[in-house]
Amino acid sequence: MKQKTGKFFGVGVGPGDPELISLKAVRILGSVHTIFAASSSKNSHSVAMRATRPHLPQGTPVIRLSFPMTSDRKVLKECWEQHAATIVEELEKGKDVAFITLGDPLTYSTYGYIAREVKKIAPYIEIETVPGIASYQAAAALVHLPLAEGEESLLVLSGSKGGEHLRRLGRQVDNIVMLKAYRHFQDIYSVLKEMNLAETTIGITCCGQPDEKIVTDIKEMVDKKPNYFTLLIVKNKKT
Amino acid sequence: MKQKTGKFFGVGVGPGDPELISLKAVRILGSVHTIFAASSSKNSHSVAMRATRPHLPQGTPVIRLSFPMTSDRKVLKECWEQHAATIVEELEKGKDVAFITLGDPLTYSTYGYIAREVKKIAPYIEIETVPGIASYQAAAALVHLPLAEGEESLLVLSGSKGGEHLRRLGRQVDNIVMLKAYRHFQDIYSVLKEMNLAETTIGITCCGQPDEKIVTDIKEMVDKKPNYFTLLIVKNKKT
């Protein structure tokens, strides 16, 4: 008889503060046999591990999966397939496996790609996703800024196309969150200035981490290279 | 000497599942003297309490604050002021107070208004906001649908102006989440049909609650009055 396969969990560990993780995530991290973590950047790996480590039973193996920092779709696809195969191998041994991700696992995370590939290789594997608090929710809490109220709209963007998206949509929505704003920050800042939005924008770096910082005048960020964990909250106050 | 005032916490308790609350929220709920909860609808009150109750020490008083279901700004403002005054009265007694909200306290929640009024009445009160997992993150996890990947955009909307916002922005973004979609559902559905998006839309009702349901054909929702806890995830697959 074939051995029972393990269950695959995608676990959001929250923004980085080990207290901003859910009870469910803690329970699952305490019960699985093996943990996989992306190490796409040295920083993001250590931050995810800081949020997770206090909740792991001693001895649970944590295996790093390295992701290249590239936008070459072919290279990325090969990498996802290879990592998914590594995970499936573990699941096939009957081990329960968690793939941890900073923030929420379905918001700009590599987990979505990995889960898709795991499903392709081994469609019989049971998969469960555990949502997490996203960095931008923790950032909004830190600066006491509503993300959306009443019938307002909220647009969430990521860095690379930030300037382009902002130019096109910036005036049509009430609130904007831009994650990974370290990418093309100069361009993003120029568009915010053009649109008269720079003054109603707040920058937060390393949210949920010991060195988190609130930047009320985002002009300060232009001259130095912004931190990898930089996000912006833009309030589009219509007059 | 004046007695020390208490601290005011805005605590997101997550989508409804008592396990999808953060460790920090649990710690704070276990330490405050008094808890306030909005009872804008009978349902939402009991759901927030279901998520919270298992984490409350016996004897912590839970005080309901009733909010009228109206869009009359003047009526609402008076209500916020009155409730904020009630909360400040408790804080002035030196008691720590938590105002609990379903989901995330800064995403379409009454907490933002209340915190603003508390600050106005008693600017010296210390306020801390504890973020929470939003219903739409739990819904995405339930149906294994990424909210945003790579450089995609995510637009979050609420019900009343849903149809209008959709018509204007629906084609310009990659992913849309619509909360409180029970409002004007017919209108929202018509726009989705017009834009050829109805088939890539998934409806989730009562997410995180024992009676949660996934509706893959949202046409089913048109004929009956949709549940108060109805949200839609729309994938705008561009061809």
Coordinates of C-alpha atoms in Angstrom, one line a residue:
Chain A
M1 CA 0.0 0.0 0.0
K2 CA 1.2 3.5 -0.9
Q3 CA 2.2 5.6 2.1
K4 CA -0.2 8.5 2.9
T5 CA 1.2 11.8 1.5
G6 CA 1.6 14.8 3.8
K7 CA -0.4 18.0 3.7
F8 CA 1.0 21.2 2.2
F9 CA 0.4 24.5 4.1
G10 CA 1.1 28.0 2.8
V11 CA 1.5 30.0 6.0
G12 CA 1.5 33.8 6.2
V13 CA 3.6 34.8 9.1
G14 CA 2.6 38.5 9.1
P15 CA 4.7 41.6 8.6
G16 CA 7.7 40.6 10.7
D17 CA 6.7 41.2 14.3
P18 CA 6.5 37.6 15.9
E19 CA 3.3 38.8 17.7
L20 CA 1.5 39.7 14.5
I21 CA 1.1 36.0 13.5
S22 CA -2.2 34.2 13.8
L23 CA -3.0 31.5 16.3
K24 CA -3.6 29.2 13.4
A25 CA -0.2 29.8 11.8
V26 CA 1.4 29.1 15.2
R27 CA -0.5 25.9 15.6
I28 CA 0.4 24.7 12.1
L29 CA 4.1 25.7 12.4
G30 CA 4.1 23.7 15.6
S31 CA 2.7 20.6 14.0
V32 CA 4.5 20.2 10.6
H33 CA 7.5 18.1 10.0
T34 CA 9.4 20.4 7.6
I35 CA 9.4 24.1 6.9
F36 CA 10.4 25.7 3.6
A37 CA 11.3 29.4 3.3
A38 CA 12.1 31.5 0.3
S39 CA 15.4 33.3 0.4
S40 CA 14.9 35.7 -2.5
S41 CA 16.8 38.3 -0.6
K42 CA 18.9 37.8 2.5
N43 CA 16.8 40.4 4.3
S44 CA 13.4 39.0 3.6
H45 CA 14.5 35.5 4.6
S46 CA 15.8 36.6 8.0
V47 CA 12.7 38.7 8.6
A48 CA 10.3 35.8 7.9
M49 CA 12.5 33.6 10.1
R50 CA 12.4 36.2 12.9
A51 CA 8.6 36.2 12.9
T52 CA 8.6 32.4 12.8
R53 CA 11.4 31.2 14.9
P54 CA 9.9 31.8 18.4
H55 CA 6.9 29.6 17.3
L56 CA 8.9 26.6 16.0
P57 CA 9.5 23.5 18.1
Q58 CA 13.2 22.7 18.5
G59 CA 14.4 20.4 15.8
T60 CA 11.9 21.3 13.0
P61 CA 14.1 21.5 9.9
V62 CA 13.9 24.8 8.0
I63 CA 15.0 24.5 4.4
R64 CA 15.8 27.6 2.4
L65 CA 14.8 27.8 -1.2
S66 CA 16.7 30.3 -3.2
F67 CA 14.9 32.4 -5.8
P68 CA 16.8 34.4 -8.3
M69 CA 16.2 38.2 -8.4
T70 CA 15.1 38.3 -12.0
S71 CA 12.1 39.1 -14.0
D72 CA 13.0 36.5 -16.7
R73 CA 9.9 34.4 -16.7
K74 CA 11.6 31.4 -18.0
V75 CA 14.3 31.3 -15.3
L76 CA 11.6 31.9 -12.7
K77 CA 9.4 29.2 -14.0
E78 CA 12.2 26.6 -13.9
C79 CA 13.0 27.7 -10.4
W80 CA 9.4 27.3 -9.2
E81 CA 9.2 23.8 -10.8
Q82 CA 12.4 22.7 -9.2
H83 CA 11.4 24.0 -5.7
A84 CA 7.9 22.5 -6.0
A85 CA 9.5 19.1 -6.9
T86 CA 11.6 19.4 -3.7
I87 CA 8.5 20.1 -1.6
V88 CA 6.5 17.3 -3.3
E89 CA 9.4 14.9 -2.5
E90 CA 9.0 15.7 1.2
L91 CA 5.2 15.4 1.0
E92 CA 5.6 12.0 -0.7
K93 CA 7.5 10.8 2.4
G94 CA 4.3 11.4 4.3
K95 CA 5.6 14.6 5.9
D96 CA 3.4 17.7 6.5
V97 CA 5.1 20.7 5.1
A98 CA 4.7 24.4 5.6
F99 CA 6.0 27.1 3.1
I100 CA 6.2 30.3 5.1
T101 CA 5.8 33.7 3.6
L102 CA 6.1 37.2 5.1
G103 CA 2.8 39.1 5.2
D104 CA -0.1 37.4 3.4
P105 CA 0.7 34.4 1.3
L106 CA -1.6 35.4 -1.6
T107 CA -0.5 39.1 -1.8
Y108 CA 2.6 39.5 -3.9
S109 CA 4.2 36.3 -2.7
T110 CA 6.0 33.5 -4.4
Y111 CA 3.7 31.0 -2.6
G112 CA 1.0 31.3 -5.3
Y113 CA 3.5 30.1 -8.0
I114 CA 4.8 27.3 -5.8
A115 CA 1.3 26.1 -4.9
R116 CA 0.4 26.0 -8.5
E117 CA 3.4 23.9 -9.4
V118 CA 2.8 21.6 -6.5
K119 CA -0.8 21.1 -7.7
K120 CA 0.5 20.3 -11.2
I121 CA 3.1 17.8 -10.2
A122 CA 0.9 16.1 -7.5
P123 CA -2.7 17.1 -7.9
Y124 CA -3.7 14.6 -5.1
I125 CA -1.8 16.6 -2.4
E126 CA -4.1 18.4 0.0
I127 CA -3.2 22.2 0.2
E128 CA -4.3 24.7 2.8
T129 CA -3.5 28.4 2.8
V130 CA -3.3 30.3 6.1
P131 CA -3.8 34.1 5.5
G132 CA -1.6 36.6 7.2
I133 CA -1.5 40.3 8.1
A134 CA 0.1 42.2 5.3
S135 CA 2.9 44.8 5.8
Y136 CA 0.6 47.6 4.6
Q137 CA -2.0 46.8 7.2
A138 CA 0.6 46.9 9.9
A139 CA 2.0 50.2 8.4
A140 CA -1.5 51.8 8.4
A141 CA -1.9 50.8 12.1
L142 CA 1.5 52.2 12.9
V143 CA 0.6 55.6 11.5
H144 CA -3.1 55.5 12.3
L145 CA -4.2 56.1 8.7
P146 CA -7.3 54.4 7.4
L147 CA -6.6 52.4 4.3
A148 CA -10.2 52.9 3.1
E149 CA -13.4 54.2 4.8
G150 CA -17.1 54.3 3.7
E151 CA -17.3 54.0 0.0
E152 CA -13.7 54.9 -0.7
S153 CA -11.5 52.7 -3.0
L154 CA -8.1 51.3 -2.2
L155 CA -5.5 50.5 -4.9
V156 CA -2.6 48.2 -4.0
L157 CA 0.4 48.3 -6.3
S158 CA 4.0 47.0 -6.4
G159 CA 7.2 48.8 -7.3
S160 CA 8.4 48.2 -10.8
K161 CA 5.4 49.5 -12.6
G162 CA 4.6 51.9 -9.8
G163 CA 5.2 55.1 -11.7
E164 CA 3.3 53.9 -14.7
H165 CA 0.3 52.7 -12.7
L166 CA 0.3 55.8 -10.6
R167 CA 0.2 58.1 -13.6
R168 CA -2.7 56.2 -15.1
L169 CA -4.8 55.5 -11.9
G170 CA -3.6 57.9 -9.2
R171 CA -6.4 60.4 -9.6
Q172 CA -9.1 57.8 -10.0
V173 CA -8.9 56.2 -6.6
D174 CA -9.1 57.5 -3.0
N175 CA -6.2 55.6 -1.4
I176 CA -3.1 53.9 -2.8
V177 CA -0.6 51.5 -1.2
M178 CA 2.6 50.9 -3.0
L179 CA 4.7 48.0 -1.8
K180 CA 8.3 47.4 -2.8
A181 CA 8.6 51.1 -3.5
Y182 CA 12.4 50.9 -3.4
R183 CA 12.1 49.9 -7.0
H184 CA 12.1 53.0 -9.3
F185 CA 11.6 55.3 -6.3
Q186 CA 12.7 58.3 -8.3
D187 CA 10.1 57.7 -10.9
I188 CA 7.4 57.1 -8.3
Y189 CA 8.3 60.3 -6.5
S190 CA 8.3 62.3 -9.6
V191 CA 4.7 61.2 -10.5
L192 CA 3.6 61.9 -6.9
K193 CA 5.0 65.4 -7.2
E194 CA 3.4 65.9 -10.6
M195 CA 0.0 64.9 -9.2
N196 CA 0.4 66.9 -6.0
L197 CA 0.2 63.8 -3.9
A198 CA 3.7 63.8 -2.4
E199 CA 2.5 65.8 0.6
T200 CA -0.3 63.4 1.4
T201 CA 2.1 60.4 1.1
I202 CA 3.7 58.6 4.1
G203 CA 6.6 56.2 3.7
I204 CA 7.2 53.3 6.1
T205 CA 10.4 51.3 6.0
C206 CA 10.9 47.9 7.7
C207 CA 7.4 47.8 9.1
G208 CA 6.9 45.3 12.0
Q209 CA 10.7 45.0 12.3
P210 CA 12.9 46.4 15.1
D211 CA 14.2 49.2 12.8
E212 CA 10.9 50.3 11.4
K213 CA 10.7 54.0 10.5
I214 CA 8.1 56.4 9.5
V215 CA 9.0 59.0 6.8
T216 CA 6.6 61.9 6.7
D217 CA 8.5 63.8 4.1
I218 CA 9.2 61.2 1.4
K219 CA 11.6 63.7 -0.4
E220 CA 14.1 62.4 2.2
M221 CA 14.0 59.0 0.4
V222 CA 15.0 60.4 -3.0
D223 CA 18.7 61.0 -2.3
K224 CA 19.5 57.7 -0.7
K225 CA 18.8 54.2 -2.0
P226 CA 15.5 53.3 -0.3
N227 CA 15.4 50.2 1.8
Y228 CA 14.1 46.9 0.4
F229 CA 11.1 47.1 2.8
T230 CA 9.7 50.4 1.8
L231 CA 6.1 51.0 1.3
L232 CA 4.0 54.1 0.7
I233 CA 0.5 55.0 1.7
V234 CA -1.0 57.7 -0.5
K235 CA -4.2 59.6 0.5
N236 CA -5.8 61.2 -2.5
K237 CA -7.6 64.0 -0.9
K238 CA -9.9 65.4 -3.6
T239 CA -10.7 69.1 -3.3
Chain B
M1 CA -2.9 64.5 41.4
K2 CA -4.9 63.4 38.4
Q3 CA -5.3 59.7 37.9
K4 CA -3.4 58.2 35.0
T5 CA -5.7 57.6 32.0
G6 CA -6.0 54.2 30.3
K7 CA -4.7 53.3 26.9
F8 CA -7.0 52.9 23.9
F9 CA -6.5 49.9 21.6
G10 CA -8.2 49.4 18.3
V11 CA -8.0 45.6 17.8
G12 CA -8.6 43.7 14.6
V13 CA -9.9 40.3 15.5
G14 CA -9.7 38.9 11.9
P15 CA -12.4 37.5 9.6
G16 CA -14.4 35.6 12.2
D17 CA -12.5 32.3 12.8
P18 CA -11.2 32.6 16.4
E19 CA -7.9 31.1 15.2
L20 CA -7.3 33.8 12.6
I21 CA -6.6 36.4 15.3
S22 CA -3.0 37.6 16.1
L23 CA -1.1 36.7 19.2
K24 CA -0.9 40.4 19.9
A25 CA -4.7 40.8 19.7
V26 CA -5.1 37.9 22.1
R27 CA -2.6 39.4 24.6
I28 CA -4.2 42.8 24.5
L29 CA -7.8 41.4 24.8
G30 CA -6.5 39.4 27.8
S31 CA -5.1 42.5 29.5
V32 CA -7.7 45.4 29.0
H33 CA -10.4 46.3 31.5
T34 CA -13.2 47.0 29.2
I35 CA -14.1 46.0 25.6
F36 CA -16.3 47.9 23.3
A37 CA -17.8 46.4 20.2
A38 CA -19.9 47.9 17.4
S39 CA -23.2 46.4 16.8
S40 CA -24.1 48.0 13.5
S41 CA -25.7 44.8 12.4
K42 CA -26.8 42.0 14.6
N43 CA -24.7 39.6 12.5
S44 CA -21.5 41.5 12.5
H45 CA -21.6 41.9 16.3
S46 CA -22.1 38.3 16.9
V47 CA -19.4 37.3 14.5
A48 CA -16.8 39.7 16.0
M49 CA -17.8 38.3 19.4
R50 CA -17.4 34.7 18.2
A51 CA -13.8 35.5 17.1
T52 CA -13.1 37.2 20.4
R53 CA -15.0 35.4 23.1
P54 CA -12.6 32.4 23.5
H55 CA -9.8 34.9 24.2
L56 CA -11.4 36.9 26.9
P57 CA -10.8 36.4 30.6
Q58 CA -14.0 35.7 32.4
G59 CA -15.5 38.9 33.7
T60 CA -14.2 41.4 31.2
P61 CA -17.1 43.6 30.4
V62 CA -18.1 43.8 26.8
I63 CA -20.1 46.9 26.0
R64 CA -22.1 47.2 22.7
L65 CA -22.1 50.4 20.9
S66 CA -25.0 50.7 18.5
F67 CA -24.4 52.3 15.1
P68 CA -27.4 53.4 12.9
M69 CA -27.5 51.8 9.4
T70 CA -27.6 55.2 7.6
S71 CA -25.4 57.2 5.2
D72 CA -26.6 60.4 6.8
R73 CA -23.2 61.9 7.7
K74 CA -24.7 64.2 10.4
V75 CA -26.4 61.4 12.2
L76 CA -23.3 59.2 11.9
K77 CA -21.0 62.0 13.2
E78 CA -23.2 62.5 16.3
C79 CA -23.1 58.8 16.9
W80 CA -19.3 58.6 16.7
E81 CA -18.9 61.6 19.0
Q82 CA -21.3 60.1 21.5
H83 CA -19.5 56.7 21.5
A84 CA -16.1 58.3 21.6
A85 CA -17.3 60.2 24.7
T86 CA -18.4 56.9 26.3
I87 CA -15.0 55.4 25.6
V88 CA -13.1 58.4 26.9
E89 CA -15.1 58.3 30.1
E90 CA -13.8 54.8 30.7
L91 CA -10.3 55.7 29.8
E92 CA -10.5 58.7 32.2
K93 CA -11.2 56.2 35.0
G94 CA -7.7 54.8 34.3
K95 CA -9.0 51.7 32.5
D96 CA -7.4 50.3 29.4
V97 CA -10.0 49.9 26.7
A98 CA -10.1 47.8 23.5
F99 CA -12.5 48.5 20.6
I100 CA -12.8 45.3 18.6
T101 CA -13.4 45.2 14.9
L102 CA -13.9 42.3 12.5
G103 CA -11.1 42.0 10.0
D104 CA -8.6 44.8 9.9
P105 CA -9.4 47.9 11.9
L106 CA -8.3 50.4 9.2
T107 CA -10.0 48.7 6.3
Y108 CA -13.7 49.8 6.0
S109 CA -14.2 49.9 9.8
T110 CA -15.9 52.3 12.1
Y111 CA -12.8 52.2 14.3
G112 CA -11.1 55.0 12.2
Y113 CA -13.9 57.4 12.9
I114 CA -14.0 56.5 16.6
A115 CA -10.2 56.9 17.1
R116 CA -10.4 60.3 15.4
E117 CA -13.1 61.5 17.8
V118 CA -11.3 60.0 20.8
K119 CA -8.2 62.0 19.7
K120 CA -10.3 65.1 19.4
I121 CA -11.9 64.9 22.8
A122 CA -8.8 63.7 24.7
P123 CA -5.7 64.3 22.6
Y124 CA -3.5 63.1 25.5
I125 CA -4.8 59.5 25.4
E126 CA -2.4 57.0 24.1
I127 CA -3.8 55.0 21.1
E128 CA -2.5 51.8 19.6
T129 CA -4.0 50.0 16.6
V130 CA -3.5 46.2 16.2
P131 CA -3.9 45.2 12.5
G132 CA -6.0 42.1 11.6
I133 CA -6.4 39.7 8.8
A134 CA -9.1 41.0 6.5
S135 CA -12.0 38.9 5.2
Y136 CA -10.8 39.2 1.6
Q137 CA -7.4 37.7 2.6
A138 CA -9.1 34.7 4.3
A139 CA -11.4 34.4 1.2
A140 CA -8.5 34.3 -1.2
A141 CA -6.9 31.6 1.0
L142 CA -10.1 29.6 1.0
V143 CA -10.3 29.5 -2.8
H144 CA -6.5 29.5 -3.5
L145 CA -6.7 32.6 -5.6
P146 CA -3.8 35.1 -5.5
L147 CA -5.0 38.6 -4.8
A148 CA -2.0 40.0 -6.7
E149 CA 1.2 38.6 -8.2
G150 CA 4.3 40.1 -9.7
E151 CA 3.5 43.6 -10.9
E152 CA -0.3 43.2 -11.0
S153 CA -2.6 45.7 -9.3
L154 CA -5.3 45.0 -6.8
L155 CA -8.3 47.3 -6.3
V156 CA -10.4 47.0 -3.1
L157 CA -13.9 48.4 -3.2
S158 CA -17.0 48.4 -1.1
G159 CA -20.6 47.8 -2.1
S160 CA -22.7 50.9 -2.6
K161 CA -20.6 52.5 -5.3
G162 CA -19.5 49.1 -6.5
G163 CA -21.2 49.2 -9.9
E164 CA -20.0 52.7 -10.6
H165 CA -16.4 52.0 -9.6
L166 CA -16.4 48.8 -11.5
R167 CA -17.6 50.5 -14.7
R168 CA -14.9 53.1 -14.4
L169 CA -11.9 51.1 -13.2
G170 CA -12.7 47.4 -13.9
R171 CA -10.7 47.2 -17.1
Q172 CA -7.7 49.1 -15.8
V173 CA -6.7 46.8 -12.9
D174 CA -5.7 43.2 -12.8
N175 CA -7.6 42.1 -9.7
I176 CA -10.6 43.5 -7.8
V177 CA -12.0 42.6 -4.4
M178 CA -15.5 43.9 -3.6
L179 CA -16.6 43.8 0.0
K180 CA -20.1 44.2 1.2
A181 CA -21.3 43.2 -2.2
Y182 CA -24.8 42.5 -0.9
R183 CA -25.4 46.2 -1.6
H184 CA -26.7 46.8 -5.1
F185 CA -25.7 43.3 -6.1
Q186 CA -27.9 43.4 -9.2
D187 CA -26.0 46.5 -10.5
I188 CA -22.6 45.0 -9.7
Y189 CA -23.6 41.7 -11.5
S190 CA -24.8 43.7 -14.6
V191 CA -21.5 45.5 -14.9
L192 CA -19.5 42.3 -14.5
K193 CA -21.6 40.7 -17.2
E194 CA -21.2 43.7 -19.5
M195 CA -17.4 43.6 -19.0
N196 CA -17.2 39.9 -19.5
L197 CA -15.9 39.4 -16.0
A198 CA -18.7 37.5 -14.4
E199 CA -17.1 34.2 -15.3
T200 CA -13.8 35.0 -13.7
T201 CA -15.5 36.2 -10.5
I202 CA -15.9 34.1 -7.4
G203 CA -18.3 34.9 -4.6
I204 CA -17.6 34.0 -0.9
T205 CA -20.2 34.4 1.8
C206 CA -19.6 34.3 5.5
C207 CA -15.9 33.8 5.1
G208 CA -14.2 32.5 8.3
Q209 CA -17.6 31.6 9.8
P210 CA -19.1 28.1 10.2
D211 CA -21.5 28.7 7.3
E212 CA -19.0 30.0 4.8
K213 CA -19.8 29.3 1.2
I214 CA -18.0 29.5 -2.1
V215 CA -20.2 30.6 -5.1
T216 CA -18.4 29.8 -8.4
D217 CA -21.4 30.9 -10.5
I218 CA -22.3 34.3 -9.1
K219 CA -25.5 34.3 -11.2
E220 CA -26.9 32.2 -8.4
M221 CA -26.7 35.2 -6.1
V222 CA -28.9 37.5 -8.3
D223 CA -32.2 35.9 -7.6
K224 CA -32.0 35.8 -3.8
K225 CA -31.0 38.6 -1.5
P226 CA -27.3 38.2 -1.0
N227 CA -26.0 37.6 2.5
Y228 CA -24.5 40.6 4.5
F229 CA -21.1 39.0 4.4
T230 CA -20.7 38.7 0.7
L231 CA -17.5 39.5 -1.1
L232 CA -16.3 39.0 -4.7
I233 CA -12.9 38.3 -6.1
V234 CA -12.6 39.3 -9.7
K235 CA -9.7 38.3 -11.9
N236 CA -9.3 40.5 -14.9
K237 CA -7.7 38.1 -17.3
K238 CA -6.6 40.3 -20.2
T239 CA -6.4 38.6 -23.5

